[in-house]
XYZ file of C-alpha atoms in Angstrom:
222
model
C 0.000 0.000 0.000
C 3.005 2.277 -0.362
C 3.210 5.009 -2.976
C 0.496 7.419 -4.003
C -2.728 7.589 -2.005
C -5.465 5.587 -3.717
C -9.013 6.896 -3.597
C -11.968 4.516 -3.850
C -15.222 6.225 -4.798
C -17.644 6.885 -7.633
C -16.555 8.997 -10.608
C -18.150 12.118 -9.175
C -17.850 14.681 -6.433
C -19.815 13.441 -3.455
C -17.965 13.109 -0.181
C -14.645 12.367 -1.890
C -14.335 15.755 -3.579
C -13.118 17.599 -0.468
C -10.457 14.899 -0.052
C -9.336 15.465 -3.656
C -9.180 19.210 -2.955
C -7.021 18.762 0.135
C -4.556 16.369 -1.506
C -4.310 18.537 -4.625
C -3.674 21.664 -2.533
C -0.906 19.842 -0.646
C 0.628 18.954 -4.023
C 0.100 15.227 -3.471
C -0.446 13.060 -6.530
C -3.135 10.426 -6.051
C -4.706 7.551 -7.934
C -8.408 6.823 -8.202
C -10.141 3.465 -8.330
C -13.661 4.255 -9.468
C -16.734 2.391 -8.280
C -18.756 2.253 -11.475
C -21.314 -0.427 -10.669
C -22.912 -2.107 -7.682
C -20.585 -5.117 -7.994
C -17.505 -2.898 -7.489
C -18.857 -1.732 -4.138
C -19.869 -5.262 -3.161
C -16.349 -6.514 -3.890
C -14.810 -3.911 -1.558
C -17.297 -4.935 1.136
C -16.826 -8.670 0.628
C -13.038 -8.323 0.675
C -13.323 -6.686 4.099
C -11.730 -3.432 2.942
C -14.437 -1.079 4.266
C -14.497 -0.726 8.037
C -18.161 0.333 8.133
C -19.164 -1.014 4.699
C -19.066 2.539 3.315
C -17.040 4.737 1.004
C -15.131 7.066 0.653
C -12.110 4.886 1.362
C -8.542 6.091 0.945
C -5.443 3.899 1.019
C -2.710 6.069 2.516
C 0.413 5.427 4.623
C -0.365 1.718 4.960
C -3.909 2.351 6.172
C -7.310 1.910 4.576
C -9.044 4.989 5.920
C -12.809 5.466 5.923
C -15.149 8.159 7.270
C -14.762 11.445 5.424
C -14.006 13.574 8.456
C -11.271 11.206 9.694
C -9.618 11.118 6.264
C -9.714 14.908 5.895
C -8.336 15.658 9.350
C -5.507 13.134 8.828
C -4.503 14.708 5.511
C -4.794 18.237 6.945
C -2.536 17.341 9.887
C -0.050 15.412 7.726
C 0.438 18.336 5.327
C 0.498 21.129 7.905
C -2.945 22.515 7.044
C -4.442 22.090 10.507
C -3.185 25.027 12.576
C -0.316 25.309 15.030
C -2.135 24.461 18.279
C -5.379 23.162 19.764
C -7.143 26.538 19.644
C -6.362 27.024 15.969
C -7.564 23.483 15.286
C -10.805 24.220 17.114
C -11.418 27.258 14.892
C -10.521 25.307 11.763
C -12.928 22.556 12.850
C -15.757 25.022 13.444
C -15.265 26.735 10.095
C -15.010 23.391 8.300
C -18.175 22.076 9.956
C -20.039 25.156 8.733
C -18.927 24.741 5.132
C -19.596 20.989 5.374
C -23.210 21.716 6.338
C -23.643 24.086 3.396
C -21.958 21.750 0.915
C -24.084 18.864 2.171
C -27.217 20.776 1.212
C -25.799 21.506 -2.253
C -24.658 17.893 -2.702
C -28.183 16.671 -1.974
C -29.841 19.073 -4.453
C -29.508 16.888 -7.620
C -31.092 13.971 -5.714
C -34.172 15.983 -4.723
C -37.513 15.179 -6.382
C -38.295 17.639 -9.177
C -41.200 19.198 -7.262
C -39.020 20.144 -4.266
C -35.815 21.167 -6.083
C -36.725 24.835 -6.407
C -37.630 25.090 -2.728
C -34.376 23.344 -1.728
C -32.332 25.647 -3.978
C -33.963 28.710 -2.395
C -33.084 27.349 1.059
C -29.436 26.826 0.018
C -29.181 30.432 -1.182
C -30.884 31.747 1.938
C -28.635 29.753 4.294
C -25.467 30.619 2.369
C -26.162 34.346 2.404
C -27.629 34.710 5.920
C -26.100 31.932 8.027
C -22.739 30.868 6.582
C -21.068 33.496 4.381
C -21.611 36.355 6.890
C -19.530 34.389 9.427
C -16.548 34.089 7.086
C -16.887 37.670 5.855
C -16.836 38.892 9.486
C -13.841 36.680 10.353
C -11.795 38.160 7.510
C -12.901 41.680 8.418
C -12.205 41.325 12.154
C -8.620 40.105 11.853
C -7.787 41.785 8.537
C -5.648 38.860 7.368
C -5.583 36.832 4.172
C -6.598 33.516 5.738
C -9.281 32.410 8.186
C -7.011 31.049 10.941
C -3.489 32.013 12.031
C -2.749 34.025 8.887
C -1.650 30.800 7.199
C -3.339 28.599 4.621
C -5.366 25.885 6.338
C -7.992 23.260 5.638
C -10.618 25.889 6.568
C -9.602 28.120 3.637
C -9.558 25.259 1.135
C -12.962 24.022 2.284
C -14.421 27.530 2.122
C -13.234 28.046 -1.448
C -14.798 24.717 -2.439
C -18.075 25.790 -0.790
C -17.979 29.189 -2.523
C -17.502 27.635 -5.960
C -20.296 25.118 -5.330
C -22.587 27.931 -4.178
C -21.799 29.966 -7.293
C -22.946 27.011 -9.389
C -26.326 27.454 -7.673
C -26.343 31.252 -8.013
C -23.462 32.933 -9.902
C -23.708 36.262 -8.030
C -24.131 34.720 -4.562
C -21.063 36.626 -3.264
C -22.348 40.023 -4.399
C -22.838 41.258 -0.808
C -19.522 39.831 0.437
C -16.561 41.848 -0.920
C -13.986 40.261 1.389
C -15.074 36.775 0.324
C -14.805 37.847 -3.308
C -11.206 38.916 -2.670
C -10.582 35.721 -0.665
C -11.845 33.619 -3.574
C -9.422 35.349 -5.946
C -6.491 34.954 -3.554
C -6.989 31.299 -2.693
C -7.823 30.329 -6.292
C -4.417 31.647 -7.337
C -2.370 29.469 -4.979
C -0.386 27.451 -7.561
C -1.535 23.958 -6.548
C -5.170 25.102 -6.304
C -4.944 26.997 -9.588
C -3.713 23.778 -11.207
C -6.586 21.775 -9.670
C -9.094 24.296 -11.049
C -7.797 23.892 -14.599
C -9.544 21.611 -17.114
C -8.052 18.130 -17.162
C -7.399 17.930 -13.408
C -8.921 15.293 -11.106
C -11.582 17.749 -9.989
C -15.017 16.389 -10.797
C -17.837 18.251 -12.603
C -21.161 19.178 -10.990
C -23.511 16.247 -10.507
C -25.940 15.806 -13.401
C -28.998 13.569 -13.867
C -26.995 10.856 -15.600
C -24.620 10.595 -12.656
C -27.526 10.643 -10.171
C -28.923 7.558 -11.945
C -25.560 5.766 -11.653
C -25.282 6.579 -7.935
C -28.827 5.386 -7.268
C -28.015 2.032 -8.874
C -24.724 1.544 -7.023
C -26.061 2.460 -3.586
C -29.674 1.253 -3.967
C -31.188 4.690 -3.285
């Protein structure tokens, strides 16, 4: 299991996308083993490779890691993206949990029944602009620094940029009332490893479409 981390997941964003973001930002090359049909998932389960019978699963440093949060915090700590002390980690965790909540709502949108999609989209926009983005805008304003925690790039910044870009796919001008977040987006997007990940041809996955929803439903029986 030595060598590049190996990511086991479907050929889409889902819960693996934040892991791809973190590895790419750290400049770590990784391989992907895609689960393309139900039998692929069953094989991983039957071979005893999934601790809780679930993916994402990442093979890294001789471990088969599962549970998204555990994988992300391990990678963040390994590549010095997790603050310098316990207090900084606590802030990073809080900021990450906020963006995770928002991204979870966006992730679920393509799986919503057609008659509730519009209502769900409106709720995403409302929560983003009244509950989540004001917090990050205020944090940047209050400390006047380029990054959310400790004036150093951390997992919190990477996660926030991912959430911003996902939110803009829902509503392109969603940052119109948040000038500091607009500047933050420009700054973080231009970090060389992130800039590379945002280019066409990278391992970043496209937004979930109806075709992919159908594939996921078949694989996971949903």
